[in-house]
PDB file of C-alpha atoms in Angstrom:
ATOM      1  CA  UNK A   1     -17.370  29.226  52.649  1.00 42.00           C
ATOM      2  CA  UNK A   2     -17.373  30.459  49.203  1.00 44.00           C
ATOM      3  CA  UNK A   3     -14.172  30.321  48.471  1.00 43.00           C
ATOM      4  CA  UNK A   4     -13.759  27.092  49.332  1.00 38.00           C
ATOM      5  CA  UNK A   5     -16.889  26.178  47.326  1.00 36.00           C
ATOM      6  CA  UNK A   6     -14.825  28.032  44.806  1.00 36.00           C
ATOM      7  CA  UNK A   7     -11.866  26.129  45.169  1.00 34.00           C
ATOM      8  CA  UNK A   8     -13.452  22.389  45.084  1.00 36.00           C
ATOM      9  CA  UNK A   9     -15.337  23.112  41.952  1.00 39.00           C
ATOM     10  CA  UNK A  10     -12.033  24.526  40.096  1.00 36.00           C
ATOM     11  CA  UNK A  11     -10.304  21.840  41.102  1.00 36.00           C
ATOM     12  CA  UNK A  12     -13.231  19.115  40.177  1.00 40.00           C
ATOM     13  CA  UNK A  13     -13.068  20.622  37.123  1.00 38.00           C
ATOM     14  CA  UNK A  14      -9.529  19.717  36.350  1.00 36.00           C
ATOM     15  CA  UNK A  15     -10.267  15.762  37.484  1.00 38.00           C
ATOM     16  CA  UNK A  16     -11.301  14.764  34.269  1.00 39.00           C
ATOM     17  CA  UNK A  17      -7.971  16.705  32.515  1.00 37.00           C
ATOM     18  CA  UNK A  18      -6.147  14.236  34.800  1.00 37.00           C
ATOM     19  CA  UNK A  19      -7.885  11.257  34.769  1.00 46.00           C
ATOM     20  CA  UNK A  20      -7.981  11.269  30.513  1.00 66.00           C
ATOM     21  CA  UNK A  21      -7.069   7.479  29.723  1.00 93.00           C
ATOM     22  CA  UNK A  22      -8.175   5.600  26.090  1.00 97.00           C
ATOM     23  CA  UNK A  23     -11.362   5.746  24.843  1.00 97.00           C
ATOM     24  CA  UNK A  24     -13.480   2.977  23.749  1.00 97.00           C
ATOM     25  CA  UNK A  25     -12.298   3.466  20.024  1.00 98.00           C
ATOM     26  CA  UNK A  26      -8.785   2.904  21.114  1.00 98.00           C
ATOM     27  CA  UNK A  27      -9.841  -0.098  23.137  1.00 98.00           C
ATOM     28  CA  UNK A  28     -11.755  -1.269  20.688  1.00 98.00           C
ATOM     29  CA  UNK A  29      -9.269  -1.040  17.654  1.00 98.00           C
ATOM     30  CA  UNK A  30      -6.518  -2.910  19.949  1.00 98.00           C
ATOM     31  CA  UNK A  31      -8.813  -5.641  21.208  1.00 98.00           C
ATOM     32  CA  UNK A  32      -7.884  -8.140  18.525  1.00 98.00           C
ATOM     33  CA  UNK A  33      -8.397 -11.177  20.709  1.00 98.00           C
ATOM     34  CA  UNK A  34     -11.450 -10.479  22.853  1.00 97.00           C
ATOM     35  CA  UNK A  35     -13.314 -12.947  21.188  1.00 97.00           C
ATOM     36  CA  UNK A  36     -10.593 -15.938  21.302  1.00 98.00           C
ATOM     37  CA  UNK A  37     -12.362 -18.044  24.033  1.00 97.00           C
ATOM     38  CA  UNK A  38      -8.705 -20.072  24.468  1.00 96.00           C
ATOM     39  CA  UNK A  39      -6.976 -17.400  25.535  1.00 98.00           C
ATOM     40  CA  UNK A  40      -7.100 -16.310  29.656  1.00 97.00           C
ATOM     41  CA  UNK A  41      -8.035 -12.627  29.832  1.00 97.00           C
ATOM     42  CA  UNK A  42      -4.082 -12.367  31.000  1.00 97.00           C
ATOM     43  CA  UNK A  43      -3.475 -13.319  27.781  1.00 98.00           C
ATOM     44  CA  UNK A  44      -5.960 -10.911  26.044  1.00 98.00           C
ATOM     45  CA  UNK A  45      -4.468  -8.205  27.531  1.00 98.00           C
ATOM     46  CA  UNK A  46      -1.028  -9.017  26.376  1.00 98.00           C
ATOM     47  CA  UNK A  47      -2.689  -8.403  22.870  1.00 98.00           C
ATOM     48  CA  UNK A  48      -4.119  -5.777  23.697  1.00 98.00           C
ATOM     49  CA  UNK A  49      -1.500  -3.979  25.339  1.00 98.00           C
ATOM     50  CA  UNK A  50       1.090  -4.759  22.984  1.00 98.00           C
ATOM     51  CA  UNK A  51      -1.434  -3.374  20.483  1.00 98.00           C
ATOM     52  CA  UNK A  52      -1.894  -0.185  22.248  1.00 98.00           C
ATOM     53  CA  UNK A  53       1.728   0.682  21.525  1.00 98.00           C
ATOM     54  CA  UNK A  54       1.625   0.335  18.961  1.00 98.00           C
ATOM     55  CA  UNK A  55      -1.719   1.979  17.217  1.00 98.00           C
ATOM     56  CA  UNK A  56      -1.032   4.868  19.574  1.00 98.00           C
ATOM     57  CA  UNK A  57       2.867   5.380  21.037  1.00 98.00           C
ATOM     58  CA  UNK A  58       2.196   8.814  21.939  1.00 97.00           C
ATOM     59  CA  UNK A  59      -1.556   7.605  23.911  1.00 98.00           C
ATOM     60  CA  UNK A  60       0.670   4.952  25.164  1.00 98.00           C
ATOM     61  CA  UNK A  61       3.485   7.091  26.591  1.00 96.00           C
ATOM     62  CA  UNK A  62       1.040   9.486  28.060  1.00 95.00           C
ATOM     63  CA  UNK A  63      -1.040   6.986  29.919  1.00 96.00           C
ATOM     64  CA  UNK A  64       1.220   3.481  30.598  1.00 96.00           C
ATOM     65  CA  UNK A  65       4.513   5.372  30.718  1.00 93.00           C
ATOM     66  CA  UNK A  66       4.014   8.374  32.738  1.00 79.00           C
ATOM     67  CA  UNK A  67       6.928   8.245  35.702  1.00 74.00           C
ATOM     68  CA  UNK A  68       8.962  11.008  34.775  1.00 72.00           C
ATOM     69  CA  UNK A  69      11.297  10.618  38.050  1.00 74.00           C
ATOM     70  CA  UNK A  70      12.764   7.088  36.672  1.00 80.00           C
ATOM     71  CA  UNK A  71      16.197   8.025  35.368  1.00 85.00           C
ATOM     72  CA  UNK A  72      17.311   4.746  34.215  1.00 88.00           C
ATOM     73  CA  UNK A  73      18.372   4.136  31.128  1.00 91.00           C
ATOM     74  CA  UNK A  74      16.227   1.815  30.003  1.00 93.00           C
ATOM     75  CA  UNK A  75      13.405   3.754  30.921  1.00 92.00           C
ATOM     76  CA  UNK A  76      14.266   6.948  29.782  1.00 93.00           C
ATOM     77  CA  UNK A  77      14.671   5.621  26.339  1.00 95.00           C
ATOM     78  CA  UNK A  78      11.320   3.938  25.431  1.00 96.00           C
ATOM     79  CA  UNK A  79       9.938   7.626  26.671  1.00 95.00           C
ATOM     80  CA  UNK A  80      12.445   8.728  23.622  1.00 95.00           C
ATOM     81  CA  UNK A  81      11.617   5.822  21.444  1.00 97.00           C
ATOM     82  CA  UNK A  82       7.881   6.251  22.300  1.00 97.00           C
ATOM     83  CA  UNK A  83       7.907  10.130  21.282  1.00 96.00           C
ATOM     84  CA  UNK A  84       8.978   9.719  17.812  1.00 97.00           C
ATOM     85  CA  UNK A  85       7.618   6.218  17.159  1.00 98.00           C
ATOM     86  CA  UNK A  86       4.981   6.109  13.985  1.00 98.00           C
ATOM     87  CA  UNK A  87       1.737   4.315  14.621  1.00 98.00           C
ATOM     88  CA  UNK A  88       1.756   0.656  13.445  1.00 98.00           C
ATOM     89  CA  UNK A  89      -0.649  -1.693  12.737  1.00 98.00           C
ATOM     90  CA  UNK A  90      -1.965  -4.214  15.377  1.00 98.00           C
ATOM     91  CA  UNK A  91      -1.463  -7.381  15.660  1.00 98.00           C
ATOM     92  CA  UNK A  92      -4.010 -10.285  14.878  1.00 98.00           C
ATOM     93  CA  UNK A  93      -4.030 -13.479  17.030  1.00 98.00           C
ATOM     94  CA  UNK A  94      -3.108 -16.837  14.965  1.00 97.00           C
ATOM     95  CA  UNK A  95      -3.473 -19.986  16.894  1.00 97.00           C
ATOM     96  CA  UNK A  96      -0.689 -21.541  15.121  1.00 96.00           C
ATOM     97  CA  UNK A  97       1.740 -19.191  17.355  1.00 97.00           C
ATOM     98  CA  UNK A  98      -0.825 -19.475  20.452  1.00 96.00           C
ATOM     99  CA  UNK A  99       0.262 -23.100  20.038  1.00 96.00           C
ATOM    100  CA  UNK A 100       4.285 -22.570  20.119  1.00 96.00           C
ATOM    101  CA  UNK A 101       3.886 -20.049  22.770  1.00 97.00           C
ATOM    102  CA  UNK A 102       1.707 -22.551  24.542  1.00 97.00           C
ATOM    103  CA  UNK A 103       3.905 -25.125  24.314  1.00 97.00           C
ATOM    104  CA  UNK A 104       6.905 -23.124  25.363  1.00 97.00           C
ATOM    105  CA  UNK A 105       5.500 -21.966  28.251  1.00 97.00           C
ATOM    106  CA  UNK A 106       4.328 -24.852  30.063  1.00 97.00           C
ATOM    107  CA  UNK A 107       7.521 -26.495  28.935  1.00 96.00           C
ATOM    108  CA  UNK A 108       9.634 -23.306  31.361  1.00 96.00           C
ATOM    109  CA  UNK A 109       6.512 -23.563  33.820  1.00 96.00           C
ATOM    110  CA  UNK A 110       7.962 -27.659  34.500  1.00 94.00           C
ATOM    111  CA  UNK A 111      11.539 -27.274  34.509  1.00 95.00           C
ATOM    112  CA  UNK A 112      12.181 -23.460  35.459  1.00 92.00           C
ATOM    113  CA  UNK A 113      14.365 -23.035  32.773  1.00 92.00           C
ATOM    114  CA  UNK A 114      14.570 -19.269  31.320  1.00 92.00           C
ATOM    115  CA  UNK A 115      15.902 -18.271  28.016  1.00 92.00           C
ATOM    116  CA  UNK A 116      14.719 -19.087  24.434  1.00 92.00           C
ATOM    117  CA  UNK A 117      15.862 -22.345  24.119  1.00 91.00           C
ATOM    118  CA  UNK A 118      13.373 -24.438  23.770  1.00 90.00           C
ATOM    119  CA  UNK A 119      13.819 -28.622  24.900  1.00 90.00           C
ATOM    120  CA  UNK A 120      10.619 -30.333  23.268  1.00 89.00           C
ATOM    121  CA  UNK A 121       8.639 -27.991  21.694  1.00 91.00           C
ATOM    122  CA  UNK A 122       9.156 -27.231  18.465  1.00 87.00           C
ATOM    123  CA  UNK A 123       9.450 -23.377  16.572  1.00 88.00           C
ATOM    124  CA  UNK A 124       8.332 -21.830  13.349  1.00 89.00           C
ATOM    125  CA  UNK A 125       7.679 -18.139  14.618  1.00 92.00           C
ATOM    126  CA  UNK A 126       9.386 -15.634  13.046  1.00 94.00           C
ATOM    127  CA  UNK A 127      10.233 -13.239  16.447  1.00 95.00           C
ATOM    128  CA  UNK A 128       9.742 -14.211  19.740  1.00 96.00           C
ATOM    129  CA  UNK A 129       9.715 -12.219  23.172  1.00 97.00           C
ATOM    130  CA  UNK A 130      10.025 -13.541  27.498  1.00 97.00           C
ATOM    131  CA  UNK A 131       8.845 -12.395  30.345  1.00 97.00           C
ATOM    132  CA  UNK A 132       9.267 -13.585  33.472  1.00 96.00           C
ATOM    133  CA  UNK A 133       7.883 -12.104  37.063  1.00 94.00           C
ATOM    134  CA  UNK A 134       4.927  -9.765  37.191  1.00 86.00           C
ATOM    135  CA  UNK A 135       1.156 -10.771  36.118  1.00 91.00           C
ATOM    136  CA  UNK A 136      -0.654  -8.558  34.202  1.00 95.00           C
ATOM    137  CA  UNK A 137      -0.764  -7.666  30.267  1.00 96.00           C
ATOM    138  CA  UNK A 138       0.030  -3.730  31.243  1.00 96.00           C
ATOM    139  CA  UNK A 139       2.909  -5.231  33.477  1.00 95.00           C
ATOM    140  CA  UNK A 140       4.152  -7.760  31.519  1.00 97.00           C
ATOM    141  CA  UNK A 141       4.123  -5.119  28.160  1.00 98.00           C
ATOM    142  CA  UNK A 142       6.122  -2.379  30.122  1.00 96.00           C
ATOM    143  CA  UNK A 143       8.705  -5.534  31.149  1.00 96.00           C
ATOM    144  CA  UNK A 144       9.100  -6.291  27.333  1.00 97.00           C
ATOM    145  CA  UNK A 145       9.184  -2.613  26.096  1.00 97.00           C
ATOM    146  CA  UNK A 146      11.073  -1.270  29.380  1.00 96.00           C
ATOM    147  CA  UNK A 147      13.588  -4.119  28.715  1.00 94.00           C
ATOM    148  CA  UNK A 148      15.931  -3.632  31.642  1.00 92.00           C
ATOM    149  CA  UNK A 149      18.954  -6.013  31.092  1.00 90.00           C
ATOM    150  CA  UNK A 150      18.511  -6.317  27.145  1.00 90.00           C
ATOM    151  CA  UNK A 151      21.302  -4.214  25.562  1.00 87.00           C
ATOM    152  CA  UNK A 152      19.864  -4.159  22.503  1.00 93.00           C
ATOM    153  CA  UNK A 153      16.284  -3.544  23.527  1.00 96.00           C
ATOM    154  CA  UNK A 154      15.554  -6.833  20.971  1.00 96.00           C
ATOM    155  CA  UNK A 155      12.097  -7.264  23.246  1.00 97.00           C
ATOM    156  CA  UNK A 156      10.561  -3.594  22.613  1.00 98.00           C
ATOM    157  CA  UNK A 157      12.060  -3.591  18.737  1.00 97.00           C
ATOM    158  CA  UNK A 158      10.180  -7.061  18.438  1.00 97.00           C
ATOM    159  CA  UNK A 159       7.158  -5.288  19.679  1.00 98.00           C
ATOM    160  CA  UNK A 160       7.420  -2.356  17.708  1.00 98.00           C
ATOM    161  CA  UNK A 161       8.099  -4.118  14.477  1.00 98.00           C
ATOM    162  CA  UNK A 162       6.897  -3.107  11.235  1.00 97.00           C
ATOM    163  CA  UNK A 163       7.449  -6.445   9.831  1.00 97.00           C
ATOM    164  CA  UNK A 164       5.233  -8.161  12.627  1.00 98.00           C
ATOM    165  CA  UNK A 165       1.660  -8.467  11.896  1.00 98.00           C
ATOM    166  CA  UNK A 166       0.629 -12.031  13.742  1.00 98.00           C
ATOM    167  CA  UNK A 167       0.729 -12.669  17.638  1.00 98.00           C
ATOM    168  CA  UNK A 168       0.092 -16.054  19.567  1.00 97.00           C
ATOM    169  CA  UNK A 169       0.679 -15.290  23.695  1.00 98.00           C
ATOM    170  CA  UNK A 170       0.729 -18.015  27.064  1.00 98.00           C
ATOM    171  CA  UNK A 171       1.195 -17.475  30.410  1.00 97.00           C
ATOM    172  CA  UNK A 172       2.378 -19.569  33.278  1.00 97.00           C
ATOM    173  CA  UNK A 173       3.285 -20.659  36.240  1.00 96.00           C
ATOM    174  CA  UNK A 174       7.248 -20.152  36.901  1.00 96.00           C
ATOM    175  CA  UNK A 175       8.783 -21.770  39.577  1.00 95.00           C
ATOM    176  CA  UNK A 176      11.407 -19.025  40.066  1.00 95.00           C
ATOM    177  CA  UNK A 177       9.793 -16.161  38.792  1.00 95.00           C
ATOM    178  CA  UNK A 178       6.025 -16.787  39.507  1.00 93.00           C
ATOM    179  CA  UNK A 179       5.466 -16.604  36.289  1.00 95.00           C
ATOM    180  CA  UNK A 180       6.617 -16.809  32.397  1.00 97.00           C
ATOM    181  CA  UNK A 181       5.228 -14.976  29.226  1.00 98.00           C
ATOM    182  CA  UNK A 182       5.886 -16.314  26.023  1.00 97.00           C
ATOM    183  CA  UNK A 183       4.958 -13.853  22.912  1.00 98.00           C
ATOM    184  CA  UNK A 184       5.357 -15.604  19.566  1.00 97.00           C
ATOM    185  CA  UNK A 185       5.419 -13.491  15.707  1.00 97.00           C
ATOM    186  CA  UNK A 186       4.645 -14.050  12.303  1.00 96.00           C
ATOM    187  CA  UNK A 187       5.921 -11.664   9.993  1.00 91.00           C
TER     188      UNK A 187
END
């Protein structure tokens, strides 16, 4: 019996080893939107997601991007990217781009379209970056820095640019693909 009282509290011991995630500063420093009652908390987290890469790449490898058995290509190099990447600074919401992104999005969410191209609304951002499929900020981040499809990885550069320092995000509905992301930049 002692040994196995051994055993659980050497092990319980190790729990919080595994279970390390961000701390509040992190959160905190990343959280540029929290505030912004026009945004849906899907949207927040975009911001503070994309944020999260890229205050802390190496944080953000360790605890978003932590399946070393994917071997595809895409995957394997944001880990390299992610490795050697230099903390940035984060982003700070501008409703300007919230209302291109806005636009753009329920424009895709009525006529299913994909692609940048946009039919009525008009432009002015500087970088822009789509998602389509899964909810979630985390989810739809990895999509845009994972960037499966994108030979030139143009989604995770525009996320990791130096140059960027403005963000403006919407979310919704797809007909297709559930649902649409639309993530406008200033520089």
């Amino acid at each position: 019996m002692k040994r196995i009282t051994t055993l659980l509290f050497t092990l319980c011991s190790f729990v919080p080893l595994l279970a390390q995630t961000w701390t509040a500063e992190q959160l905190a420093s990343a959280n540029t939107a929290d505030s912004v009652a026009s945004l849906s908390q899907e949207e927040k987290d975009v911001i503070l997601f994309v944020n999260l890469v890229r205050l802390y790449p190496q944080d953000f490898l360790k605890y978003e991007v932590n399946d070393d058995s994917r071997i595809d290509r895409p995957y394997i190099t944001l880990r390299q990217t992610l490795k050697v990447q230099k903390p940035l600074t984060a982003l700070t919401y501008n409703a300007e781009l919230q209302d291109l992104a806005k636009c753009f999005a329920e424009e895709q969410s009525h006529n299913g379209r994909t692609g940048h191209k946009r039919k009525s609304c008009s432009t002015g951002y500087w970088g822009e970056c789509l998602a389509y499929g899964d909810p979630g900020g985390r989810n739809i981040v990895l999509q845009l820095l994972i960037d499966e499809n994108v030979p030139d990885y143009g989604h995770r550069k525009m996320c990791l640019s130096k140059e960027a320092s403005q963000i403006g995000v919407a979310t919704a509905p797809h007909p297709k693909y559930a649902r649409v992301s639309v993530l406008d930049f200033f520089n």
